[in-house]
mmCIF file of C-alpha atoms and ligand atoms in Angstrom:
data_model
loop_
_atom_site.group_PDB
_atom_site.id
_atom_site.type_symbol
_atom_site.label_atom_id
_atom_site.label_comp_id
_atom_site.label_asym_id
_atom_site.label_seq_id
_atom_site.Cartn_x
_atom_site.Cartn_y
_atom_site.Cartn_z
ATOM 1 C CA MET A 1107 -1.740 22.158 -7.225
ATOM 2 C CA ILE A 1108 -3.537 19.851 -4.808
ATOM 3 C CA TYR A 1109 -2.131 16.384 -4.225
ATOM 4 C CA LEU A 1110 -4.665 13.725 -3.250
ATOM 5 C CA ASP A 1111 -2.802 10.594 -4.328
ATOM 6 C CA TYR A 1112 -0.938 9.543 -1.168
ATOM 7 C CA ASN A 1113 -1.506 5.843 -1.836
ATOM 8 C CA ALA A 1114 0.482 6.140 -5.075
ATOM 9 C CA THR A 1115 3.293 7.895 -3.249
ATOM 10 C CA THR A 1116 3.616 10.397 -0.418
ATOM 11 C CA PRO A 1117 5.500 13.691 -0.152
ATOM 12 C CA ILE A 1118 8.965 13.379 1.371
ATOM 13 C CA LEU A 1119 8.945 14.297 5.051
ATOM 14 C CA PRO A 1120 11.378 17.151 5.830
ATOM 15 C CA GLU A 1121 13.046 14.906 8.438
ATOM 16 C CA ALA A 1122 13.743 12.290 5.735
ATOM 17 C CA LYS A 1123 14.963 14.861 3.241
ATOM 18 C CA ASN A 1124 17.364 16.438 5.734
ATOM 19 C CA ALA A 1125 18.711 13.062 6.820
ATOM 20 C CA MET A 1126 19.315 12.119 3.181
ATOM 21 C CA LEU A 1127 21.036 15.413 2.374
ATOM 22 C CA ASN A 1128 23.328 14.809 5.318
ATOM 23 C CA ALA A 1129 23.996 11.216 4.176
ATOM 24 C CA PHE A 1130 25.362 12.461 0.847
ATOM 25 C CA ASP A 1131 28.457 13.604 2.738
ATOM 26 C CA TYR A 1132 29.343 10.001 3.609
ATOM 27 C CA LEU A 1133 31.843 8.807 1.075
ATOM 28 C CA GLY A 1134 32.703 5.287 2.138
ATOM 29 C CA ASN A 1135 31.351 1.976 0.951
ATOM 30 C CA PRO A 1136 29.729 0.356 4.004
ATOM 31 C CA SER A 1137 31.598 -2.882 3.231
ATOM 32 C CA SER A 1138 34.997 -1.173 3.492
ATOM 33 C CA VAL A 1139 36.861 -1.705 6.740
ATOM 34 C CA HIS A 1140 38.524 1.729 6.861
ATOM 35 C CA ALA A 1141 37.133 4.728 8.749
ATOM 36 C CA HIS A 1142 35.199 6.049 5.751
ATOM 37 C CA GLY A 1143 33.558 2.652 5.279
ATOM 38 C CA ARG A 1144 32.801 2.306 8.971
ATOM 39 C CA ALA A 1145 31.157 5.731 9.049
ATOM 40 C CA SER A 1146 28.860 4.791 6.149
ATOM 41 C CA ARG A 1147 28.102 1.431 7.788
ATOM 42 C CA LYS A 1148 27.102 3.311 10.918
ATOM 43 C CA ILE A 1149 24.454 5.471 9.217
ATOM 44 C CA LEU A 1150 23.148 2.484 7.243
ATOM 45 C CA GLU A 1151 22.763 0.482 10.455
ATOM 46 C CA ASN A 1152 21.187 3.465 12.156
ATOM 47 C CA GLY A 1153 18.472 3.435 9.454
ATOM 48 C CA ARG A 1154 17.957 -0.273 10.093
ATOM 49 C CA SER A 1155 17.724 0.313 13.864
ATOM 50 C CA GLN A 1156 15.119 3.034 13.401
ATOM 51 C CA LEU A 1157 12.956 0.561 11.465
ATOM 52 C CA ALA A 1158 13.607 -2.203 13.999
ATOM 53 C CA GLU A 1159 12.602 0.084 16.821
ATOM 54 C CA TYR A 1160 9.380 1.204 15.154
ATOM 55 C CA PHE A 1161 8.301 -2.363 14.387
ATOM 56 C CA SER A 1162 9.697 -3.794 17.659
ATOM 57 C CA VAL A 1163 11.795 -6.423 15.905
ATOM 58 C CA PRO A 1164 15.529 -7.220 16.095
ATOM 59 C CA ALA A 1165 17.545 -5.113 13.613
ATOM 60 C CA ARG A 1166 18.950 -8.226 11.928
ATOM 61 C CA ASN A 1167 15.399 -9.142 10.813
ATOM 62 C CA VAL A 1168 15.310 -6.105 8.495
ATOM 63 C CA VAL A 1169 16.547 -6.719 4.936
ATOM 64 C CA PHE A 1170 16.768 -3.636 2.737
ATOM 65 C CA THR A 1171 15.321 -3.980 -0.766
ATOM 66 C CA SER A 1172 14.380 -1.672 -3.625
ATOM 67 C CA GLY A 1173 10.790 -1.599 -2.388
ATOM 68 C CA ALA A 1174 7.763 -3.725 -1.601
ATOM 69 C CA THR A 1175 7.714 -5.301 -5.070
ATOM 70 C CA GLU A 1176 11.150 -6.835 -4.612
ATOM 71 C CA ALA A 1177 10.408 -7.910 -1.041
ATOM 72 C CA ASN A 1178 7.180 -9.661 -2.074
ATOM 73 C CA ASN A 1179 9.075 -11.401 -4.881
ATOM 74 C CA MET A 1180 11.786 -12.627 -2.509
ATOM 75 C CA ILE A 1181 9.231 -14.380 -0.351
ATOM 76 C CA LEU A 1182 6.902 -15.683 -3.023
ATOM 77 C CA LYS A 1183 9.471 -16.910 -5.552
ATOM 78 C CA GLY A 1184 11.500 -18.798 -2.989
ATOM 79 C CA PHE A 1185 8.701 -20.767 -1.410
ATOM 80 C CA ASN A 1186 8.734 -24.480 -1.997
ATOM 81 C CA GLY A 1187 5.176 -25.646 -1.454
ATOM 82 C CA ASN A 1188 1.613 -24.424 -1.963
ATOM 83 C CA VAL A 1189 1.217 -20.682 -2.373
ATOM 84 C CA PHE A 1190 -2.071 -18.907 -1.637
ATOM 85 C CA VAL A 1191 -2.584 -15.233 -2.441
ATOM 86 C CA SER A 1192 -5.722 -13.230 -1.863
ATOM 87 C CA ALA A 1193 -7.660 -11.967 -4.867
ATOM 88 C CA VAL A 1194 -7.070 -8.348 -3.822
ATOM 89 C CA GLU A 1195 -3.269 -8.422 -3.593
ATOM 90 C CA HIS A 1196 -1.113 -5.836 -5.291
ATOM 91 C CA ASP A 1197 0.272 -6.996 -8.657
ATOM 92 C CA SER A 1198 3.685 -7.501 -7.041
ATOM 93 C CA ALA A 1199 2.202 -10.455 -5.139
ATOM 94 C CA LEU A 1200 -0.599 -11.500 -7.439
ATOM 95 C CA ASN A 1201 1.474 -11.906 -10.588
ATOM 96 C CA VAL A 1202 4.547 -13.634 -9.159
ATOM 97 C CA ARG A 1203 3.509 -17.288 -8.847
ATOM 98 C CA LYS A 1204 1.548 -18.703 -11.734
ATOM 99 C CA ASP A 1205 0.808 -21.778 -9.590
ATOM 100 C CA ALA A 1206 -0.708 -19.750 -6.742
ATOM 101 C CA THR A 1207 -4.226 -20.514 -5.527
ATOM 102 C CA ILE A 1208 -6.403 -17.430 -5.185
ATOM 103 C CA ILE A 1209 -8.109 -16.869 -1.834
ATOM 104 C CA PRO A 1210 -11.555 -15.352 -2.435
ATOM 105 C CA VAL A 1211 -12.740 -12.143 -0.784
ATOM 106 C CA ASP A 1212 -16.240 -10.942 0.091
ATOM 107 C CA HIS A 1213 -17.989 -7.908 -1.428
ATOM 108 C CA ASN A 1214 -15.989 -5.607 0.854
ATOM 109 C CA GLY A 1215 -12.686 -7.101 -0.216
ATOM 110 C CA ILE A 1216 -12.116 -9.004 3.037
ATOM 111 C CA ILE A 1217 -10.558 -12.462 2.833
ATOM 112 C CA VAL A 1218 -13.226 -15.119 3.460
ATOM 113 C CA LEU A 1219 -11.761 -16.844 6.505
ATOM 114 C CA GLU A 1220 -13.792 -20.042 6.107
ATOM 115 C CA GLU A 1221 -12.510 -20.397 2.540
ATOM 116 C CA LEU A 1222 -8.945 -19.815 3.683
ATOM 117 C CA GLU A 1223 -9.347 -22.494 6.313
ATOM 118 C CA GLU A 1224 -10.815 -24.946 3.779
ATOM 119 C CA LEU A 1225 -7.900 -24.327 1.406
ATOM 120 C CA LEU A 1226 -5.361 -24.914 4.162
ATOM 121 C CA LYS A 1227 -7.127 -28.039 5.341
ATOM 122 C CA LYS A 1228 -6.752 -29.520 1.877
ATOM 123 C CA SER A 1229 -3.119 -28.454 1.399
ATOM 124 C CA HIS A 1230 -0.775 -31.381 1.960
ATOM 125 C CA SER A 1231 2.562 -29.614 1.473
ATOM 126 C CA PRO A 1232 3.991 -26.575 3.291
ATOM 127 C CA ALA A 1233 1.808 -23.546 2.697
ATOM 128 C CA LEU A 1234 2.478 -19.828 2.257
ATOM 129 C CA ILE A 1235 -0.332 -17.279 2.534
ATOM 130 C CA CYS A 1236 0.135 -13.774 1.191
ATOM 131 C CA ALA A 1237 -2.274 -11.151 2.497
ATOM 132 C CA ILE A 1238 -2.336 -7.418 1.868
ATOM 133 C CA ALA A 1239 -2.777 -5.639 5.208
ATOM 134 C CA VAL A 1240 -4.381 -2.516 3.754
ATOM 135 C CA ASN A 1241 -5.653 -2.448 0.212
ATOM 136 C CA ASN A 1242 -4.023 0.230 -1.918
ATOM 137 C CA GLU A 1243 -7.227 0.911 -3.884
ATOM 138 C CA THR A 1244 -9.934 0.812 -1.217
ATOM 139 C CA GLY A 1245 -8.034 1.246 2.061
ATOM 140 C CA VAL A 1246 -9.843 -1.825 3.463
ATOM 141 C CA ILE A 1247 -7.996 -3.452 6.382
ATOM 142 C CA GLN A 1248 -7.724 -7.252 6.466
ATOM 143 C CA PRO A 1249 -8.385 -9.104 9.743
ATOM 144 C CA ILE A 1250 -4.707 -9.980 10.033
ATOM 145 C CA ASP A 1251 -4.961 -11.352 13.592
ATOM 146 C CA GLU A 1252 -7.621 -13.868 12.564
ATOM 147 C CA ILE A 1253 -5.707 -14.812 9.415
ATOM 148 C CA LEU A 1254 -2.581 -15.345 11.488
ATOM 149 C CA LYS A 1255 -4.474 -17.571 13.900
ATOM 150 C CA ILE A 1256 -5.715 -19.781 11.056
ATOM 151 C CA CYS A 1257 -2.230 -19.934 9.543
ATOM 152 C CA LYS A 1258 -0.792 -21.029 12.885
ATOM 153 C CA THR A 1259 -3.392 -23.767 13.221
ATOM 154 C CA TYR A 1260 -2.354 -25.214 9.864
ATOM 155 C CA ASN A 1261 1.329 -24.492 10.277
ATOM 156 C CA ALA A 1262 1.303 -22.158 7.266
ATOM 157 C CA HIS A 1263 3.608 -19.155 6.828
ATOM 158 C CA LEU A 1264 1.777 -15.816 6.693
ATOM 159 C CA HIS A 1265 3.438 -13.096 4.638
ATOM 160 C CA VAL A 1266 1.849 -9.660 4.905
ATOM 161 C CA ASP A 1267 2.176 -6.930 2.301
ATOM 162 C CA ALA A 1268 2.137 -3.958 4.663
ATOM 163 C CA ALA A 1269 3.104 -1.313 2.088
ATOM 164 C CA GLN A 1270 -0.069 0.716 2.706
ATOM 165 C CA ALA A 1271 -0.409 -0.052 6.409
ATOM 166 C CA VAL A 1272 2.608 1.668 7.926
ATOM 167 C CA GLY A 1273 1.634 4.617 10.100
ATOM 168 C CA LYS A 1274 -2.067 4.025 9.468
ATOM 169 C CA THR A 1275 -2.786 0.896 11.522
ATOM 170 C CA ASP A 1276 -1.891 -0.470 14.928
ATOM 171 C CA PHE A 1277 -0.842 -4.012 14.062
ATOM 172 C CA VAL A 1278 1.522 -5.797 16.410
ATOM 173 C CA TRP A 1279 4.238 -6.081 13.796
ATOM 174 C CA SER A 1280 6.513 -8.384 15.739
ATOM 175 C CA LYS A 1281 3.837 -11.121 15.636
ATOM 176 C CA LEU A 1282 3.889 -11.305 11.831
ATOM 177 C CA PRO A 1283 6.200 -14.020 10.445
ATOM 178 C CA SER A 1284 7.199 -11.732 7.563
ATOM 179 C CA PHE A 1285 6.063 -8.470 6.014
ATOM 180 C CA THR A 1286 7.057 -5.940 3.389
ATOM 181 C CA ILE A 1287 7.213 -2.184 3.553
ATOM 182 C CA SER A 1288 7.980 0.596 1.089
ATOM 183 C CA ALA A 1289 9.506 3.926 2.151
ATOM 184 C CA HIS A 1290 7.656 6.132 -0.320
ATOM 185 C CA LYS A 1291 4.303 5.200 1.202
ATOM 186 C CA PHE A 1292 5.143 6.860 4.524
ATOM 187 C CA GLY A 1293 7.212 9.924 3.704
ATOM 188 C CA GLY A 1294 10.485 8.326 2.640
ATOM 189 C CA PRO A 1295 12.133 8.183 -0.785
ATOM 190 C CA LYS A 1296 11.009 6.061 -3.732
ATOM 191 C CA GLY A 1297 12.990 2.956 -4.665
ATOM 192 C CA VAL A 1298 13.736 1.625 -1.191
ATOM 193 C CA GLY A 1299 11.848 -0.746 1.073
ATOM 194 C CA ALA A 1300 12.419 -3.738 3.270
ATOM 195 C CA LEU A 1301 11.502 -7.308 3.892
ATOM 196 C CA ILE A 1302 11.140 -7.948 7.591
ATOM 197 C CA ILE A 1303 11.416 -11.599 8.571
ATOM 198 C CA ASN A 1304 10.494 -12.687 12.067
ATOM 199 C CA GLY A 1305 9.894 -16.357 11.328
ATOM 200 C CA SER A 1306 12.017 -18.824 9.441
ATOM 201 C CA ILE A 1307 11.386 -19.118 5.725
ATOM 202 C CA HIS A 1308 13.367 -19.988 2.639
ATOM 203 C CA LEU A 1309 13.971 -16.885 0.559
ATOM 204 C CA ASN A 1310 14.616 -16.533 -3.107
ATOM 205 C CA ILE A 1311 17.869 -14.672 -3.501
ATOM 206 C CA LEU A 1312 16.996 -12.435 -6.436
ATOM 207 C CA ILE A 1313 20.326 -10.615 -6.534
ATOM 208 C CA GLU A 1314 23.482 -12.629 -6.010
ATOM 209 C CA GLY A 1315 27.001 -11.319 -5.671
ATOM 210 C CA GLY A 1316 28.665 -10.025 -2.496
ATOM 211 C CA GLY A 1317 27.556 -10.854 1.007
ATOM 212 C CA GLN A 1318 25.540 -7.707 1.702
ATOM 213 C CA GLU A 1319 22.315 -7.901 3.730
ATOM 214 C CA ARG A 1320 23.399 -11.208 5.290
ATOM 215 C CA SER A 1321 23.905 -12.572 1.747
ATOM 216 C CA LEU A 1322 20.180 -12.179 1.080
ATOM 217 C CA ARG A 1323 20.486 -9.203 -1.247
ATOM 218 C CA ALA A 1324 23.827 -8.498 -2.865
ATOM 219 C CA GLY A 1325 25.097 -5.133 -4.074
ATOM 220 C CA THR A 1326 26.368 -1.988 -2.420
ATOM 221 C CA GLU A 1327 23.575 -0.786 -0.171
ATOM 222 C CA ASN A 1328 21.358 2.194 -1.000
ATOM 223 C CA ILE A 1329 22.583 4.184 1.983
ATOM 224 C CA ILE A 1330 20.753 7.387 1.104
ATOM 225 C CA GLY A 1331 17.509 5.422 0.729
ATOM 226 C CA ALA A 1332 17.976 3.481 3.960
ATOM 227 C CA VAL A 1333 18.751 6.661 5.889
ATOM 228 C CA GLY A 1334 15.698 8.383 4.381
ATOM 229 C CA MET A 1335 13.457 5.432 5.203
ATOM 230 C CA GLY A 1336 14.780 5.283 8.785
ATOM 231 C CA ALA A 1337 14.175 8.997 9.318
ATOM 232 C CA ALA A 1338 10.701 8.751 7.755
ATOM 233 C CA ILE A 1339 9.614 5.897 10.009
ATOM 234 C CA SER A 1340 10.815 7.803 13.068
ATOM 235 C CA SER A 1341 8.589 10.752 12.180
ATOM 236 C CA VAL A 1342 5.697 9.079 10.360
ATOM 237 C CA LYS A 1343 2.762 11.490 10.376
ATOM 238 C CA PHE A 1344 -0.622 10.063 9.421
ATOM 239 C CA ASP A 1345 -2.972 11.781 11.876
ATOM 240 C CA SER A 1346 -5.983 9.464 12.019
ATOM 241 C CA VAL A 1347 -8.206 11.972 13.838
ATOM 242 C CA LYS A 1348 -7.677 14.690 11.224
ATOM 243 C CA LEU A 1349 -7.843 12.234 8.326
ATOM 244 C CA SER A 1350 -11.045 10.577 9.588
ATOM 245 C CA ARG A 1351 -12.642 14.010 9.666
ATOM 246 C CA PHE A 1352 -11.590 14.607 6.050
ATOM 247 C CA GLN A 1353 -12.827 11.175 5.027
ATOM 248 C CA GLU A 1354 -16.205 11.754 6.627
ATOM 249 C CA THR A 1355 -16.732 15.218 5.101
ATOM 250 C CA LEU A 1356 -15.481 14.149 1.703
ATOM 251 C CA GLU A 1357 -17.666 11.056 1.486
ATOM 252 C CA LYS A 1358 -20.751 12.795 2.842
ATOM 253 C CA ASP A 1359 -20.448 15.767 0.482
ATOM 254 C CA LEU A 1360 -19.497 13.764 -2.614
ATOM 255 C CA SER A 1361 -22.462 11.439 -2.065
ATOM 256 C CA SER A 1362 -24.950 14.196 -1.455
ATOM 257 C CA ALA A 1363 -23.798 16.085 -4.573
ATOM 258 C CA CYS A 1364 -24.434 13.092 -6.776
ATOM 259 C CA PRO A 1365 -27.168 10.513 -6.295
ATOM 260 C CA ASN A 1366 -25.333 8.020 -8.455
ATOM 261 C CA VAL A 1367 -22.297 7.093 -6.371
ATOM 262 C CA LYS A 1368 -20.874 4.026 -4.770
ATOM 263 C CA ILE A 1369 -18.215 4.101 -2.059
ATOM 264 C CA PHE A 1370 -16.242 0.871 -1.811
ATOM 265 C CA GLY A 1371 -15.552 -0.794 1.539
ATOM 266 C CA LYS A 1372 -17.505 1.863 3.415
ATOM 267 C CA SER A 1373 -19.131 -0.537 5.869
ATOM 268 C CA VAL A 1374 -15.932 -2.260 7.035
ATOM 269 C CA GLN A 1375 -12.720 -1.213 8.748
ATOM 270 C CA ARG A 1376 -10.728 1.063 6.460
ATOM 271 C CA VAL A 1377 -7.737 3.326 6.909
ATOM 272 C CA SER A 1378 -8.716 6.959 7.345
ATOM 273 C CA ASN A 1379 -6.795 8.359 4.377
ATOM 274 C CA THR A 1380 -8.540 6.600 1.476
ATOM 275 C CA THR A 1381 -11.800 7.086 -0.407
ATOM 276 C CA SER A 1382 -12.611 4.777 -3.289
ATOM 277 C CA ILE A 1383 -15.704 6.074 -5.034
ATOM 278 C CA ALA A 1384 -17.462 5.611 -8.352
ATOM 279 C CA MET A 1385 -19.535 8.289 -10.065
ATOM 280 C CA LEU A 1386 -21.715 5.928 -12.018
ATOM 281 C CA GLY A 1387 -21.986 6.634 -15.734
ATOM 282 C CA VAL A 1388 -18.819 8.752 -15.867
ATOM 283 C CA GLN A 1389 -15.627 6.966 -16.901
ATOM 284 C CA SER A 1390 -12.609 7.230 -14.589
ATOM 285 C CA GLU A 1391 -10.534 8.877 -17.343
ATOM 286 C CA VAL A 1392 -13.109 11.667 -17.690
ATOM 287 C CA GLN A 1393 -13.139 12.213 -13.924
ATOM 288 C CA LEU A 1394 -9.344 12.111 -13.720
ATOM 289 C CA MET A 1395 -8.953 14.643 -16.518
ATOM 290 C CA HIS A 1396 -11.524 16.940 -14.957
ATOM 291 C CA PHE A 1397 -9.667 16.895 -11.628
ATOM 292 C CA ASP A 1398 -6.352 17.340 -13.384
ATOM 293 C CA LEU A 1399 -7.679 20.388 -15.260
ATOM 294 C CA ASN A 1400 -8.698 21.736 -11.858
ATOM 295 C CA SER A 1401 -5.141 21.165 -10.581
ATOM 296 C CA ILE A 1402 -6.105 18.236 -8.368
ATOM 297 C CA SER A 1403 -4.161 14.967 -8.593
ATOM 298 C CA VAL A 1404 -6.230 11.881 -7.845
ATOM 299 C CA SER A 1405 -6.056 8.364 -9.194
ATOM 300 C CA SER A 1406 -8.302 5.848 -10.876
ATOM 301 C CA GLY A 1407 -8.175 2.629 -8.862
ATOM 302 C CA ALA A 1408 -4.520 1.652 -8.683
ATOM 303 C CA ALA A 1409 -1.872 3.785 -10.341
ATOM 304 C CA CYS A 1410 -0.728 1.541 -13.166
ATOM 305 C CA SER A 1411 2.918 1.535 -14.124
ATOM 306 C CA SER A 1412 1.905 2.004 -17.759
ATOM 307 C CA GLY A 1413 -0.244 5.029 -16.932
ATOM 308 C CA LYS A 1414 -3.183 3.255 -18.580
ATOM 309 C CA VAL A 1415 -6.512 2.905 -16.842
ATOM 310 C CA LYS A 1416 -7.744 -0.684 -16.701
ATOM 311 C CA ALA A 1417 -10.665 -2.232 -14.816
ATOM 312 C CA SER A 1418 -9.518 -2.947 -11.286
ATOM 313 C CA HIS A 1419 -8.943 -6.593 -10.324
ATOM 314 C CA VAL A 1420 -9.612 -5.586 -6.712
ATOM 315 C CA LEU A 1421 -13.099 -4.287 -7.443
ATOM 316 C CA LYS A 1422 -13.740 -7.258 -9.731
ATOM 317 C CA ALA A 1423 -12.857 -9.653 -6.916
ATOM 318 C CA MET A 1424 -15.338 -7.758 -4.729
ATOM 319 C CA GLY A 1425 -18.053 -8.538 -7.272
ATOM 320 C CA VAL A 1426 -18.186 -5.030 -8.769
ATOM 321 C CA SER A 1427 -19.131 -5.054 -12.448
ATOM 322 C CA ASP A 1428 -16.657 -3.736 -15.040
ATOM 323 C CA THR A 1429 -19.138 -0.985 -15.923
ATOM 324 C CA ILE A 1430 -19.057 0.362 -12.370
ATOM 325 C CA SER A 1431 -15.395 -0.314 -11.784
ATOM 326 C CA LYS A 1432 -14.454 1.718 -14.860
ATOM 327 C CA CYS A 1433 -16.002 4.730 -13.114
ATOM 328 C CA ALA A 1434 -13.934 4.330 -9.933
ATOM 329 C CA LEU A 1435 -11.773 7.058 -8.510
ATOM 330 C CA ARG A 1436 -9.296 6.848 -5.643
ATOM 331 C CA ILE A 1437 -8.771 9.910 -3.491
ATOM 332 C CA SER A 1438 -6.058 9.477 -0.869
ATOM 333 C CA TYR A 1439 -4.803 12.097 1.539
ATOM 334 C CA GLY A 1440 -2.240 12.665 4.255
ATOM 335 C CA TRP A 1441 -0.293 15.047 6.426
ATOM 336 C CA GLU A 1442 -0.020 17.943 3.973
ATOM 337 C CA THR A 1443 -3.724 17.808 3.078
ATOM 338 C CA THR A 1444 -5.758 20.742 4.385
ATOM 339 C CA GLN A 1445 -9.482 21.326 4.846
ATOM 340 C CA ASP A 1446 -9.236 23.767 1.910
ATOM 341 C CA ASP A 1447 -7.894 20.955 -0.305
ATOM 342 C CA ILE A 1448 -10.843 18.775 0.649
ATOM 343 C CA ASN A 1449 -13.285 21.649 -0.009
ATOM 344 C CA THR A 1450 -11.712 22.321 -3.420
ATOM 345 C CA CYS A 1451 -11.980 18.635 -4.273
ATOM 346 C CA ILE A 1452 -15.678 18.624 -3.332
ATOM 347 C CA ALA A 1453 -16.262 21.790 -5.389
ATOM 348 C CA ALA A 1454 -14.556 20.225 -8.431
ATOM 349 C CA TRP A 1455 -16.683 17.094 -8.036
ATOM 350 C CA LYS A 1456 -19.855 19.234 -7.949
ATOM 351 C CA ILE A 1457 -18.848 20.978 -11.198
ATOM 352 C CA LEU A 1458 -18.322 17.580 -12.799
ATOM 353 C CA VAL A 1459 -21.736 16.381 -11.604
ATOM 354 C CA ASP A 1460 -23.344 19.546 -13.067
ATOM 355 C CA THR A 1461 -21.587 19.255 -16.434
ATOM 356 C CA GLN A 1462 -22.514 15.602 -16.688
ATOM 357 C CA SER A 1463 -26.187 16.255 -15.929
ATOM 358 C CA GLN A 1464 -26.237 19.175 -18.421
ATOM 359 C CA LYS A 1465 -24.783 16.812 -21.033
ATOM 360 C CA GLN A 1466 -27.436 14.229 -20.263
ATOM 361 C CA ASN A 1467 -30.195 16.843 -20.498
ATOM 362 C CA LYS A 1468 -28.874 18.018 -23.865
ATOM 363 C CA ALA A 1469 -28.790 14.445 -25.107
ATOM 364 C CA HIS A 1470 -32.338 14.016 -23.842
ATOM 365 C CA TYR A 1471 -33.632 17.003 -25.825
ATOM 366 C CA ALA A 1472 -31.540 16.412 -28.959
HETATM 367 N N1 PMP P 755 2.139 -3.449 -2.322
HETATM 368 C C1 PMP P 755 1.229 -2.484 -2.175
HETATM 369 C C2 PMP P 755 0.027 -2.726 -1.319
HETATM 370 C C3 PMP P 755 1.419 -1.243 -2.788
HETATM 371 O O1 PMP P 755 0.502 -0.283 -2.645
HETATM 372 C C4 PMP P 755 2.578 -1.040 -3.567
HETATM 373 C C5 PMP P 755 2.806 0.280 -4.273
HETATM 374 N N2 PMP P 755 1.712 0.734 -5.003
HETATM 375 C C6 PMP P 755 3.488 -2.087 -3.695
HETATM 376 C C7 PMP P 755 3.245 -3.276 -3.047
HETATM 377 C C8 PMP P 755 4.750 -1.932 -4.487
HETATM 378 O O2 PMP P 755 5.612 -1.094 -3.791
HETATM 379 P P1 PMP P 755 6.941 -0.510 -4.422
HETATM 380 O O3 PMP P 755 6.544 0.716 -5.153
HETATM 381 O O4 PMP P 755 7.797 -0.209 -3.255
HETATM 382 O O5 PMP P 755 7.544 -1.571 -5.265
#
């Protein structure tokens, strides 16, 4: 089996797995004052410190959540004022505020800075901007520094969804007023993430109860998850040199095997682990099934929670027609990917191209 769906979720890093296995031996509730409780508190706080160190922020700025979805919700739901979200956000940001204004993107999926500035100029109440650092479907990187500059000019809060950016970009994290991360996108376990708040902002307390996480997120902490996320961040392994080589080979060979392809975001800054490509005339489901039958796991656009394939709102916002977008495939790779995996993927693509052209020829002569 070949796994080429790292943007959906990554394999667990051995360092994270071992740290989690070790954490199972900690019995205490981190809120308990006795020795067992204190020991559990210590490993929980160690996980927090590992994150704080990686992002160069104070440990108290890190709030553990169940993932990026919850963290995005905490920021967006609590904001009292005008909310602006880019058209290419993940659903966990795009679908939260019905009153949000959509910031348009260009044909590469990059936020149109002039439009953002115009929107902020016209906004008379406090403003919150939500921008996805790296798009989960295309891998396109937003110009976060420029966006931050504009936000500062207009005194707006910038929240960054960094779920797909960790380990793949070199942002100066401590400059961002707030951002969200998700452990399973960088080798940690699923179901744990964090909201990191460097600026001051009113948060929506989604889960009330005890005083955990500085009363921002009640409930006994997910110690195993926090420990796994801390260990994963300390050993995060996206090797951009190796991955860029894979990206180059993959995109060159897939394009030359099939004249009818479109690669999304190819001309702008992208992370090196993502290829978003459409084989025109062949529906994503057909491509997905073909790869699956060849023991290769890839994805069509975003992995939907329902498992259904729908036309991508990201590609739509980039001006891609539904006809083309329904043929889009996302191939995403990482530290366990080998050159052989990439070669097998290219070979499977070539078989699909051949079968499709044979089908078309048959139809032609029928
Ligand atoms: N934002 C982005 C950019 C993502 O890729 C994802 C996961 N697909 C999420 C948010 C949601 O993350 P989680 O699974 O941790 O809720």
